[in-house]
PDB file of N, CA and C in Angstrom:
ATOM      1  N   UNK A 161      92.545 103.885  87.160  1.00 38.00           N
ATOM      2  CA  UNK A 161      91.296 103.314  87.640  1.00 38.00           C
ATOM      3  C   UNK A 161      90.964 103.886  89.005  1.00 38.00           C
ATOM      4  N   UNK A 162      89.703 104.156  89.236  1.00 40.00           N
ATOM      5  CA  UNK A 162      89.283 104.762  90.486  1.00 40.00           C
ATOM      6  C   UNK A 162      89.081 103.749  91.596  1.00 40.00           C
ATOM      7  N   UNK A 163      89.142 102.463  91.275  1.00 47.00           N
ATOM      8  CA  UNK A 163      88.867 101.457  92.292  1.00 47.00           C
ATOM      9  C   UNK A 163      87.401 101.092  92.345  1.00 47.00           C
ATOM     10  N   UNK A 164      86.562 101.826  91.594  1.00 43.00           N
ATOM     11  CA  UNK A 164      85.134 101.521  91.544  1.00 43.00           C
ATOM     12  C   UNK A 164      84.908 100.610  90.343  1.00 43.00           C
ATOM     13  N   UNK A 165      84.176  99.539  90.545  1.00 46.00           N
ATOM     14  CA  UNK A 165      83.965  98.586  89.469  1.00 46.00           C
ATOM     15  C   UNK A 165      82.480  98.487  89.173  1.00 46.00           C
ATOM     16  N   UNK A 166      82.053  99.158  88.112  1.00 43.00           N
ATOM     17  CA  UNK A 166      80.632  99.199  87.754  1.00 43.00           C
ATOM     18  C   UNK A 166      80.078  97.817  87.445  1.00 43.00           C
ATOM     19  N   UNK A 167      80.922  96.938  86.931  1.00 51.00           N
ATOM     20  CA  UNK A 167      80.483  95.591  86.585  1.00 51.00           C
ATOM     21  C   UNK A 167      79.953  94.840  87.814  1.00 51.00           C
ATOM     22  N   UNK A 168      80.449  95.199  88.973  1.00 50.00           N
ATOM     23  CA  UNK A 168      80.028  94.548  90.209  1.00 50.00           C
ATOM     24  C   UNK A 168      79.196  95.491  91.064  1.00 50.00           C
ATOM     25  N   UNK A 169      78.311  96.217  90.433  1.00 53.00           N
ATOM     26  CA  UNK A 169      77.375  97.081  91.148  1.00 53.00           C
ATOM     27  C   UNK A 169      78.023  98.291  91.787  1.00 53.00           C
ATOM     28  N   UNK A 170      79.167  98.727  91.261  1.00 56.00           N
ATOM     29  CA  UNK A 170      79.826  99.913  91.785  1.00 56.00           C
ATOM     30  C   UNK A 170      80.570  99.659  93.080  1.00 56.00           C
ATOM     31  N   UNK A 171      80.858  98.420  93.399  1.00 61.00           N
ATOM     32  CA  UNK A 171      81.550  98.099  94.641  1.00 61.00           C
ATOM     33  C   UNK A 171      82.971  98.645  94.624  1.00 61.00           C
ATOM     34  N   UNK A 172      83.406  99.121  95.766  1.00 78.00           N
ATOM     35  CA  UNK A 172      84.769  99.610  95.944  1.00 78.00           C
ATOM     36  C   UNK A 172      85.686  98.411  96.160  1.00 78.00           C
ATOM     37  N   UNK A 173      86.613  98.198  95.249  1.00 80.00           N
ATOM     38  CA  UNK A 173      87.503  97.039  95.305  1.00 80.00           C
ATOM     39  C   UNK A 173      88.343  97.060  96.570  1.00 80.00           C
ATOM     40  N   UNK A 174      88.755  98.241  97.010  1.00 84.00           N
ATOM     41  CA  UNK A 174      89.638  98.355  98.169  1.00 84.00           C
ATOM     42  C   UNK A 174      88.922  98.823  99.439  1.00 84.00           C
ATOM     43  N   UNK A 175      87.619  98.608  99.501  1.00 81.00           N
ATOM     44  CA  UNK A 175      86.863  98.975 100.701  1.00 81.00           C
ATOM     45  C   UNK A 175      87.396  98.176 101.893  1.00 81.00           C
ATOM     46  N   UNK A 176      87.480  98.825 103.037  1.00 80.00           N
ATOM     47  CA  UNK A 176      88.019  98.160 104.221  1.00 80.00           C
ATOM     48  C   UNK A 176      86.953  98.002 105.294  1.00 80.00           C
ATOM     49  N   UNK A 177      87.207  97.046 106.192  1.00 75.00           N
ATOM     50  CA  UNK A 177      86.336  96.839 107.340  1.00 75.00           C
ATOM     51  C   UNK A 177      87.084  97.308 108.580  1.00 75.00           C
ATOM     52  N   UNK A 178      86.571  97.010 109.755  1.00 83.00           N
ATOM     53  CA  UNK A 178      87.153  97.481 111.015  1.00 83.00           C
ATOM     54  C   UNK A 178      88.602  97.100 111.221  1.00 83.00           C
ATOM     55  N   UNK A 179      89.014  95.980 110.673  1.00 85.00           N
ATOM     56  CA  UNK A 179      90.402  95.534 110.816  1.00 85.00           C
ATOM     57  C   UNK A 179      91.301  96.129 109.735  1.00 85.00           C
ATOM     58  N   UNK A 180      90.738  97.022 108.933  1.00 88.00           N
ATOM     59  CA  UNK A 180      91.401  97.633 107.780  1.00 88.00           C
ATOM     60  C   UNK A 180      91.774  96.598 106.724  1.00 88.00           C
ATOM     61  N   UNK A 181      91.070  95.463 106.724  1.00 92.00           N
ATOM     62  CA  UNK A 181      91.326  94.445 105.711  1.00 92.00           C
ATOM     63  C   UNK A 181      90.405  94.656 104.520  1.00 92.00           C
ATOM     64  N   UNK A 182      90.998  94.541 103.356  1.00 93.00           N
ATOM     65  CA  UNK A 182      90.251  94.639 102.111  1.00 93.00           C
ATOM     66  C   UNK A 182      89.726  93.254 101.739  1.00 93.00           C
ATOM     67  N   UNK A 183      88.941  93.204 100.689  1.00 93.00           N
ATOM     68  CA  UNK A 183      88.476  91.912 100.167  1.00 93.00           C
ATOM     69  C   UNK A 183      89.667  91.053  99.753  1.00 93.00           C
ATOM     70  N   UNK A 184      90.737  91.690  99.294  1.00 95.00           N
ATOM     71  CA  UNK A 184      91.940  90.953  98.910  1.00 95.00           C
ATOM     72  C   UNK A 184      92.594  90.306 100.127  1.00 95.00           C
ATOM     73  N   UNK A 185      92.636  91.016 101.240  1.00 95.00           N
ATOM     74  CA  UNK A 185      93.131  90.407 102.485  1.00 95.00           C
ATOM     75  C   UNK A 185      92.280  89.188 102.847  1.00 95.00           C
ATOM     76  N   UNK A 186      90.963  89.349 102.784  1.00 94.00           N
ATOM     77  CA  UNK A 186      90.062  88.259 103.171  1.00 94.00           C
ATOM     78  C   UNK A 186      90.192  87.050 102.239  1.00 94.00           C
ATOM     79  N   UNK A 187      90.291  87.298 100.945  1.00 95.00           N
ATOM     80  CA  UNK A 187      90.467  86.186 100.000  1.00 95.00           C
ATOM     81  C   UNK A 187      91.782  85.462 100.275  1.00 95.00           C
ATOM     82  N   UNK A 188      92.815  86.224 100.601  1.00 96.00           N
ATOM     83  CA  UNK A 188      94.111  85.636 100.939  1.00 96.00           C
ATOM     84  C   UNK A 188      94.004  84.820 102.221  1.00 96.00           C
ATOM     85  N   UNK A 189      93.373  85.393 103.229  1.00 95.00           N
ATOM     86  CA  UNK A 189      93.224  84.726 104.527  1.00 95.00           C
ATOM     87  C   UNK A 189      92.465  83.396 104.372  1.00 95.00           C
ATOM     88  N   UNK A 190      91.428  83.387 103.545  1.00 95.00           N
ATOM     89  CA  UNK A 190      90.603  82.195 103.370  1.00 95.00           C
ATOM     90  C   UNK A 190      91.182  81.210 102.345  1.00 95.00           C
ATOM     91  N   UNK A 191      92.225  81.622 101.624  1.00 94.00           N
ATOM     92  CA  UNK A 191      92.849  80.746 100.643  1.00 94.00           C
ATOM     93  C   UNK A 191      92.151  80.712  99.301  1.00 94.00           C
ATOM     94  N   UNK A 192      91.356  81.731  98.996  1.00 94.00           N
ATOM     95  CA  UNK A 192      90.645  81.783  97.727  1.00 94.00           C
ATOM     96  C   UNK A 192      91.490  82.498  96.677  1.00 94.00           C
ATOM     97  N   UNK A 193      92.405  81.747  96.088  1.00 94.00           N
ATOM     98  CA  UNK A 193      93.318  82.300  95.091  1.00 94.00           C
ATOM     99  C   UNK A 193      92.551  82.859  93.902  1.00 94.00           C
ATOM    100  N   UNK A 194      91.485  82.168  93.490  1.00 94.00           N
ATOM    101  CA  UNK A 194      90.723  82.640  92.326  1.00 94.00           C
ATOM    102  C   UNK A 194      90.104  84.010  92.582  1.00 94.00           C
ATOM    103  N   UNK A 195      89.547  84.209  93.754  1.00 94.00           N
ATOM    104  CA  UNK A 195      88.943  85.507  94.097  1.00 94.00           C
ATOM    105  C   UNK A 195      90.024  86.573  94.192  1.00 94.00           C
ATOM    106  N   UNK A 196      91.137  86.234  94.829  1.00 95.00           N
ATOM    107  CA  UNK A 196      92.244  87.183  94.940  1.00 95.00           C
ATOM    108  C   UNK A 196      92.718  87.613  93.551  1.00 95.00           C
ATOM    109  N   UNK A 197      92.849  86.664  92.642  1.00 94.00           N
ATOM    110  CA  UNK A 197      93.289  86.994  91.282  1.00 94.00           C
ATOM    111  C   UNK A 197      92.268  87.863  90.556  1.00 94.00           C
ATOM    112  N   UNK A 198      91.001  87.587  90.746  1.00 94.00           N
ATOM    113  CA  UNK A 198      89.970  88.442  90.138  1.00 94.00           C
ATOM    114  C   UNK A 198      90.051  89.863  90.689  1.00 94.00           C
ATOM    115  N   UNK A 199      90.253  89.998  91.991  1.00 94.00           N
ATOM    116  CA  UNK A 199      90.393  91.327  92.594  1.00 94.00           C
ATOM    117  C   UNK A 199      91.637  92.040  92.066  1.00 94.00           C
ATOM    118  N   UNK A 200      92.723  91.310  91.932  1.00 94.00           N
ATOM    119  CA  UNK A 200      93.955  91.899  91.397  1.00 94.00           C
ATOM    120  C   UNK A 200      93.763  92.342  89.958  1.00 94.00           C
ATOM    121  N   UNK A 201      93.014  91.571  89.170  1.00 92.00           N
ATOM    122  CA  UNK A 201      92.711  91.974  87.789  1.00 92.00           C
ATOM    123  C   UNK A 201      91.897  93.263  87.761  1.00 92.00           C
ATOM    124  N   UNK A 202      91.159  93.532  88.841  1.00 90.00           N
ATOM    125  CA  UNK A 202      90.337  94.751  88.953  1.00 90.00           C
ATOM    126  C   UNK A 202      91.093  95.861  89.675  1.00 90.00           C
ATOM    127  N   UNK A 203      92.428  95.712  89.727  1.00 91.00           N
ATOM    128  CA  UNK A 203      93.320  96.726  90.299  1.00 91.00           C
ATOM    129  C   UNK A 203      93.233  96.868  91.806  1.00 91.00           C
ATOM    130  N   UNK A 204      92.952  95.795  92.513  1.00 94.00           N
ATOM    131  CA  UNK A 204      92.979  95.839  93.974  1.00 94.00           C
ATOM    132  C   UNK A 204      94.392  96.211  94.421  1.00 94.00           C
ATOM    133  N   UNK A 205      94.474  97.024  95.442  1.00 94.00           N
ATOM    134  CA  UNK A 205      95.749  97.510  95.962  1.00 94.00           C
ATOM    135  C   UNK A 205      96.314  96.502  96.954  1.00 94.00           C
ATOM    136  N   UNK A 206      97.368  95.788  96.555  1.00 93.00           N
ATOM    137  CA  UNK A 206      97.922  94.770  97.437  1.00 93.00           C
ATOM    138  C   UNK A 206      98.928  95.343  98.437  1.00 93.00           C
ATOM    139  N   UNK A 207      99.116  96.662  98.428  1.00 94.00           N
ATOM    140  CA  UNK A 207     100.038  97.277  99.383  1.00 94.00           C
ATOM    141  C   UNK A 207      99.339  97.815 100.633  1.00 94.00           C
ATOM    142  N   UNK A 208      98.014  97.795 100.658  1.00 94.00           N
ATOM    143  CA  UNK A 208      97.293  98.271 101.849  1.00 94.00           C
ATOM    144  C   UNK A 208      97.571  97.368 103.038  1.00 94.00           C
ATOM    145  N   UNK A 209      97.691  97.967 104.213  1.00 95.00           N
ATOM    146  CA  UNK A 209      97.981  97.181 105.410  1.00 95.00           C
ATOM    147  C   UNK A 209      96.764  97.128 106.327  1.00 95.00           C
ATOM    148  N   UNK A 210      96.658  96.012 107.057  1.00 93.00           N
ATOM    149  CA  UNK A 210      95.585  95.844 108.030  1.00 93.00           C
ATOM    150  C   UNK A 210      96.041  96.361 109.394  1.00 93.00           C
ATOM    151  N   UNK A 211      95.243  96.149 110.419  1.00 94.00           N
ATOM    152  CA  UNK A 211      95.588  96.649 111.750  1.00 94.00           C
ATOM    153  C   UNK A 211      96.799  95.933 112.342  1.00 94.00           C
ATOM    154  N   UNK A 212      97.183  94.809 111.764  1.00 94.00           N
ATOM    155  CA  UNK A 212      98.394  94.096 112.186  1.00 94.00           C
ATOM    156  C   UNK A 212      99.598  94.528 111.360  1.00 94.00           C
ATOM    157  N   UNK A 213      99.409  95.595 110.566  1.00 96.00           N
ATOM    158  CA  UNK A 213     100.443  96.156 109.698  1.00 96.00           C
ATOM    159  C   UNK A 213     100.930  95.154 108.651  1.00 96.00           C
ATOM    160  N   UNK A 214     100.021  94.300 108.184  1.00 96.00           N
ATOM    161  CA  UNK A 214     100.344  93.322 107.148  1.00 96.00           C
ATOM    162  C   UNK A 214      99.716  93.735 105.834  1.00 96.00           C
ATOM    163  N   UNK A 215     100.558  93.811 104.791  1.00 96.00           N
ATOM    164  CA  UNK A 215      99.972  93.938 103.464  1.00 96.00           C
ATOM    165  C   UNK A 215      99.640  92.522 102.999  1.00 96.00           C
ATOM    166  N   UNK A 216      99.094  92.386 101.814  1.00 97.00           N
ATOM    167  CA  UNK A 216      98.642  91.075 101.350  1.00 97.00           C
ATOM    168  C   UNK A 216      99.827  90.118 101.136  1.00 97.00           C
ATOM    169  N   UNK A 217     100.968  90.646 100.724  1.00 97.00           N
ATOM    170  CA  UNK A 217     102.144  89.785 100.557  1.00 97.00           C
ATOM    171  C   UNK A 217     102.584  89.223 101.906  1.00 97.00           C
ATOM    172  N   UNK A 218     102.616  90.074 102.933  1.00 97.00           N
ATOM    173  CA  UNK A 218     102.966  89.602 104.281  1.00 97.00           C
ATOM    174  C   UNK A 218     101.997  88.522 104.740  1.00 97.00           C
ATOM    175  N   UNK A 219     100.708  88.768 104.516  1.00 97.00           N
ATOM    176  CA  UNK A 219      99.675  87.825 104.938  1.00 97.00           C
ATOM    177  C   UNK A 219      99.802  86.500 104.193  1.00 97.00           C
ATOM    178  N   UNK A 220      99.994  86.564 102.882  1.00 97.00           N
ATOM    179  CA  UNK A 220     100.152  85.341 102.079  1.00 97.00           C
ATOM    180  C   UNK A 220     101.372  84.543 102.546  1.00 97.00           C
ATOM    181  N   UNK A 221     102.446  85.249 102.859  1.00 97.00           N
ATOM    182  CA  UNK A 221     103.661  84.579 103.329  1.00 97.00           C
ATOM    183  C   UNK A 221     103.407  83.907 104.679  1.00 97.00           C
ATOM    184  N   UNK A 222     102.777  84.622 105.614  1.00 97.00           N
ATOM    185  CA  UNK A 222     102.559  84.074 106.959  1.00 97.00           C
ATOM    186  C   UNK A 222     101.596  82.888 106.953  1.00 97.00           C
ATOM    187  N   UNK A 223     100.669  82.870 105.984  1.00 97.00           N
ATOM    188  CA  UNK A 223      99.693  81.774 105.892  1.00 97.00           C
ATOM    189  C   UNK A 223     100.119  80.695 104.894  1.00 97.00           C
ATOM    190  N   UNK A 224     101.312  80.853 104.349  1.00 96.00           N
ATOM    191  CA  UNK A 224     101.871  79.880 103.399  1.00 96.00           C
ATOM    192  C   UNK A 224     100.976  79.664 102.175  1.00 96.00           C
ATOM    193  N   UNK A 225     100.496  80.758 101.612  1.00 96.00           N
ATOM    194  CA  UNK A 225      99.691  80.718 100.382  1.00 96.00           C
ATOM    195  C   UNK A 225     100.641  80.823  99.196  1.00 96.00           C
ATOM    196  N   UNK A 226     101.317  79.728  98.880  1.00 96.00           N
ATOM    197  CA  UNK A 226     102.415  79.722  97.915  1.00 96.00           C
ATOM    198  C   UNK A 226     102.004  80.199  96.530  1.00 96.00           C
ATOM    199  N   UNK A 227     100.882  79.723  96.033  1.00 94.00           N
ATOM    200  CA  UNK A 227     100.441  80.103  94.688  1.00 94.00           C
ATOM    201  C   UNK A 227     100.182  81.599  94.622  1.00 94.00           C
ATOM    202  N   UNK A 228      99.428  82.100  95.572  1.00 94.00           N
ATOM    203  CA  UNK A 228      99.104  83.525  95.580  1.00 94.00           C
ATOM    204  C   UNK A 228     100.356  84.366  95.803  1.00 94.00           C
ATOM    205  N   UNK A 229     101.259  83.913  96.628  1.00 95.00           N
ATOM    206  CA  UNK A 229     102.505  84.636  96.871  1.00 95.00           C
ATOM    207  C   UNK A 229     103.307  84.768  95.581  1.00 95.00           C
ATOM    208  N   UNK A 230     103.323  83.737  94.764  1.00 95.00           N
ATOM    209  CA  UNK A 230     104.006  83.790  93.468  1.00 95.00           C
ATOM    210  C   UNK A 230     103.381  84.863  92.579  1.00 95.00           C
ATOM    211  N   UNK A 231     102.059  84.870  92.523  1.00 95.00           N
ATOM    212  CA  UNK A 231     101.349  85.867  91.713  1.00 95.00           C
ATOM    213  C   UNK A 231     101.646  87.273  92.218  1.00 95.00           C
ATOM    214  N   UNK A 232     101.541  87.481  93.526  1.00 95.00           N
ATOM    215  CA  UNK A 232     101.760  88.806  94.114  1.00 95.00           C
ATOM    216  C   UNK A 232     103.182  89.303  93.889  1.00 95.00           C
ATOM    217  N   UNK A 233     104.157  88.428  94.064  1.00 95.00           N
ATOM    218  CA  UNK A 233     105.547  88.834  93.844  1.00 95.00           C
ATOM    219  C   UNK A 233     105.793  89.195  92.384  1.00 95.00           C
ATOM    220  N   UNK A 234     105.168  88.467  91.471  1.00 96.00           N
ATOM    221  CA  UNK A 234     105.283  88.796  90.049  1.00 96.00           C
ATOM    222  C   UNK A 234     104.684  90.170  89.766  1.00 96.00           C
ATOM    223  N   UNK A 235     103.508  90.429  90.328  1.00 95.00           N
ATOM    224  CA  UNK A 235     102.867  91.729  90.138  1.00 95.00           C
ATOM    225  C   UNK A 235     103.710  92.858  90.730  1.00 95.00           C
ATOM    226  N   UNK A 236     104.265  92.609  91.908  1.00 95.00           N
ATOM    227  CA  UNK A 236     105.078  93.633  92.569  1.00 95.00           C
ATOM    228  C   UNK A 236     106.305  93.972  91.737  1.00 95.00           C
ATOM    229  N   UNK A 237     106.945  92.961  91.173  1.00 96.00           N
ATOM    230  CA  UNK A 237     108.171  93.180  90.390  1.00 96.00           C
ATOM    231  C   UNK A 237     107.899  93.696  88.985  1.00 96.00           C
ATOM    232  N   UNK A 238     106.855  93.164  88.351  1.00 95.00           N
ATOM    233  CA  UNK A 238     106.655  93.421  86.928  1.00 95.00           C
ATOM    234  C   UNK A 238     105.467  94.310  86.588  1.00 95.00           C
ATOM    235  N   UNK A 239     104.522  94.465  87.509  1.00 94.00           N
ATOM    236  CA  UNK A 239     103.350  95.280  87.239  1.00 94.00           C
ATOM    237  C   UNK A 239     102.217  94.492  86.606  1.00 94.00           C
ATOM    238  N   UNK A 240     101.037  95.051  86.646  1.00 92.00           N
ATOM    239  CA  UNK A 240      99.827  94.393  86.159  1.00 92.00           C
ATOM    240  C   UNK A 240      99.824  94.198  84.647  1.00 92.00           C
ATOM    241  N   UNK A 241     100.453  95.104  83.920  1.00 93.00           N
ATOM    242  CA  UNK A 241     100.411  95.012  82.456  1.00 93.00           C
ATOM    243  C   UNK A 241     101.430  94.023  81.892  1.00 93.00           C
ATOM    244  N   UNK A 242     102.300  93.493  82.711  1.00 95.00           N
ATOM    245  CA  UNK A 242     103.303  92.532  82.268  1.00 95.00           C
ATOM    246  C   UNK A 242     102.626  91.256  81.773  1.00 95.00           C
ATOM    247  N   UNK A 243     103.072  90.707  80.643  1.00 94.00           N
ATOM    248  CA  UNK A 243     102.452  89.483  80.106  1.00 94.00           C
ATOM    249  C   UNK A 243     102.504  88.296  81.072  1.00 94.00           C
ATOM    250  N   UNK A 244     103.601  88.147  81.799  1.00 94.00           N
ATOM    251  CA  UNK A 244     103.694  87.047  82.764  1.00 94.00           C
ATOM    252  C   UNK A 244     102.689  87.236  83.892  1.00 94.00           C
ATOM    253  N   UNK A 245     102.561  88.464  84.384  1.00 94.00           N
ATOM    254  CA  UNK A 245     101.571  88.764  85.418  1.00 94.00           C
ATOM    255  C   UNK A 245     100.169  88.442  84.921  1.00 94.00           C
ATOM    256  N   UNK A 246      99.867  88.875  83.708  1.00 93.00           N
ATOM    257  CA  UNK A 246      98.552  88.616  83.129  1.00 93.00           C
ATOM    258  C   UNK A 246      98.281  87.123  82.987  1.00 93.00           C
ATOM    259  N   UNK A 247      99.300  86.385  82.547  1.00 93.00           N
ATOM    260  CA  UNK A 247      99.152  84.946  82.375  1.00 93.00           C
ATOM    261  C   UNK A 247      98.884  84.258  83.711  1.00 93.00           C
ATOM    262  N   UNK A 248      99.616  84.645  84.754  1.00 93.00           N
ATOM    263  CA  UNK A 248      99.396  84.064  86.081  1.00 93.00           C
ATOM    264  C   UNK A 248      97.992  84.372  86.598  1.00 93.00           C
ATOM    265  N   UNK A 249      97.557  85.625  86.431  1.00 93.00           N
ATOM    266  CA  UNK A 249      96.213  85.998  86.890  1.00 93.00           C
ATOM    267  C   UNK A 249      95.147  85.192  86.162  1.00 93.00           C
ATOM    268  N   UNK A 250      95.315  85.024  84.862  1.00 91.00           N
ATOM    269  CA  UNK A 250      94.345  84.240  84.087  1.00 91.00           C
ATOM    270  C   UNK A 250      94.352  82.786  84.523  1.00 91.00           C
ATOM    271  N   UNK A 251      95.545  82.242  84.684  1.00 92.00           N
ATOM    272  CA  UNK A 251      95.673  80.831  85.035  1.00 92.00           C
ATOM    273  C   UNK A 251      95.042  80.495  86.378  1.00 92.00           C
ATOM    274  N   UNK A 252      95.224  81.376  87.353  1.00 92.00           N
ATOM    275  CA  UNK A 252      94.758  81.069  88.702  1.00 92.00           C
ATOM    276  C   UNK A 252      93.402  81.676  89.039  1.00 92.00           C
ATOM    277  N   UNK A 253      92.786  82.381  88.110  1.00 89.00           N
ATOM    278  CA  UNK A 253      91.448  82.940  88.359  1.00 89.00           C
ATOM    279  C   UNK A 253      90.400  81.847  88.504  1.00 89.00           C
ATOM    280  N   UNK A 254      90.655  80.658  87.977  1.00 77.00           N
ATOM    281  CA  UNK A 254      89.697  79.570  88.045  1.00 77.00           C
ATOM    282  C   UNK A 254      89.896  78.616  89.209  1.00 77.00           C
ATOM    283  N   UNK A 255      91.003  78.754  89.934  1.00 49.00           N
ATOM    284  CA  UNK A 255      91.261  77.882  91.082  1.00 49.00           C
ATOM    285  C   UNK A 255      90.248  78.128  92.187  1.00 49.00           C
ATOM    286  N   UNK A 256      89.987  77.110  92.979  1.00 48.00           N
ATOM    287  CA  UNK A 256      89.091  77.260  94.109  1.00 48.00           C
ATOM    288  C   UNK A 256      89.819  77.732  95.352  1.00 48.00           C
ATOM    289  N   UNK A 257      90.728  76.912  95.855  1.00 53.00           N
ATOM    290  CA  UNK A 257      91.465  77.278  97.058  1.00 53.00           C
ATOM    291  C   UNK A 257      92.935  76.995  96.825  1.00 53.00           C
ATOM    292  N   UNK A 258      93.769  77.749  97.519  1.00 54.00           N
ATOM    293  CA  UNK A 258      95.205  77.617  97.397  1.00 54.00           C
ATOM    294  C   UNK A 258      95.680  76.321  98.047  1.00 54.00           C
ATOM    295  N   UNK A 259      96.317  75.485  97.259  1.00 50.00           N
ATOM    296  CA  UNK A 259      96.917  74.263  97.812  1.00 50.00           C
ATOM    297  C   UNK A 259      98.176  74.652  98.571  1.00 50.00           C
ATOM    298  N   UNK A 260      98.346  74.063  99.718  1.00 47.00           N
ATOM    299  CA  UNK A 260      99.521  74.419 100.536  1.00 47.00           C
ATOM    300  C   UNK A 260     100.659  73.524 100.208  1.00 47.00           C
TER     301      UNK A 260
END
């Protein structure tokens, strides 16, 4: 996948802003597990680091985003095509905000 998602008007899933944060970083920071899971389903790169040298797993851990951290660790260990990873992404795509 090129990271371009035509379904969303050709938006770059891993586009960064001045802080080098992607939409996935922002969804994690704000606690929007559902948005983060949708981005991950669209192949968002969770290994990109921001200006604080934090990837999304580091950020989720520091902000105590337990649900998202579980999903990210599963993806890191098993990959996107893994059935458990897919099930977690589907399950949490409908959540509003990460319960702490």
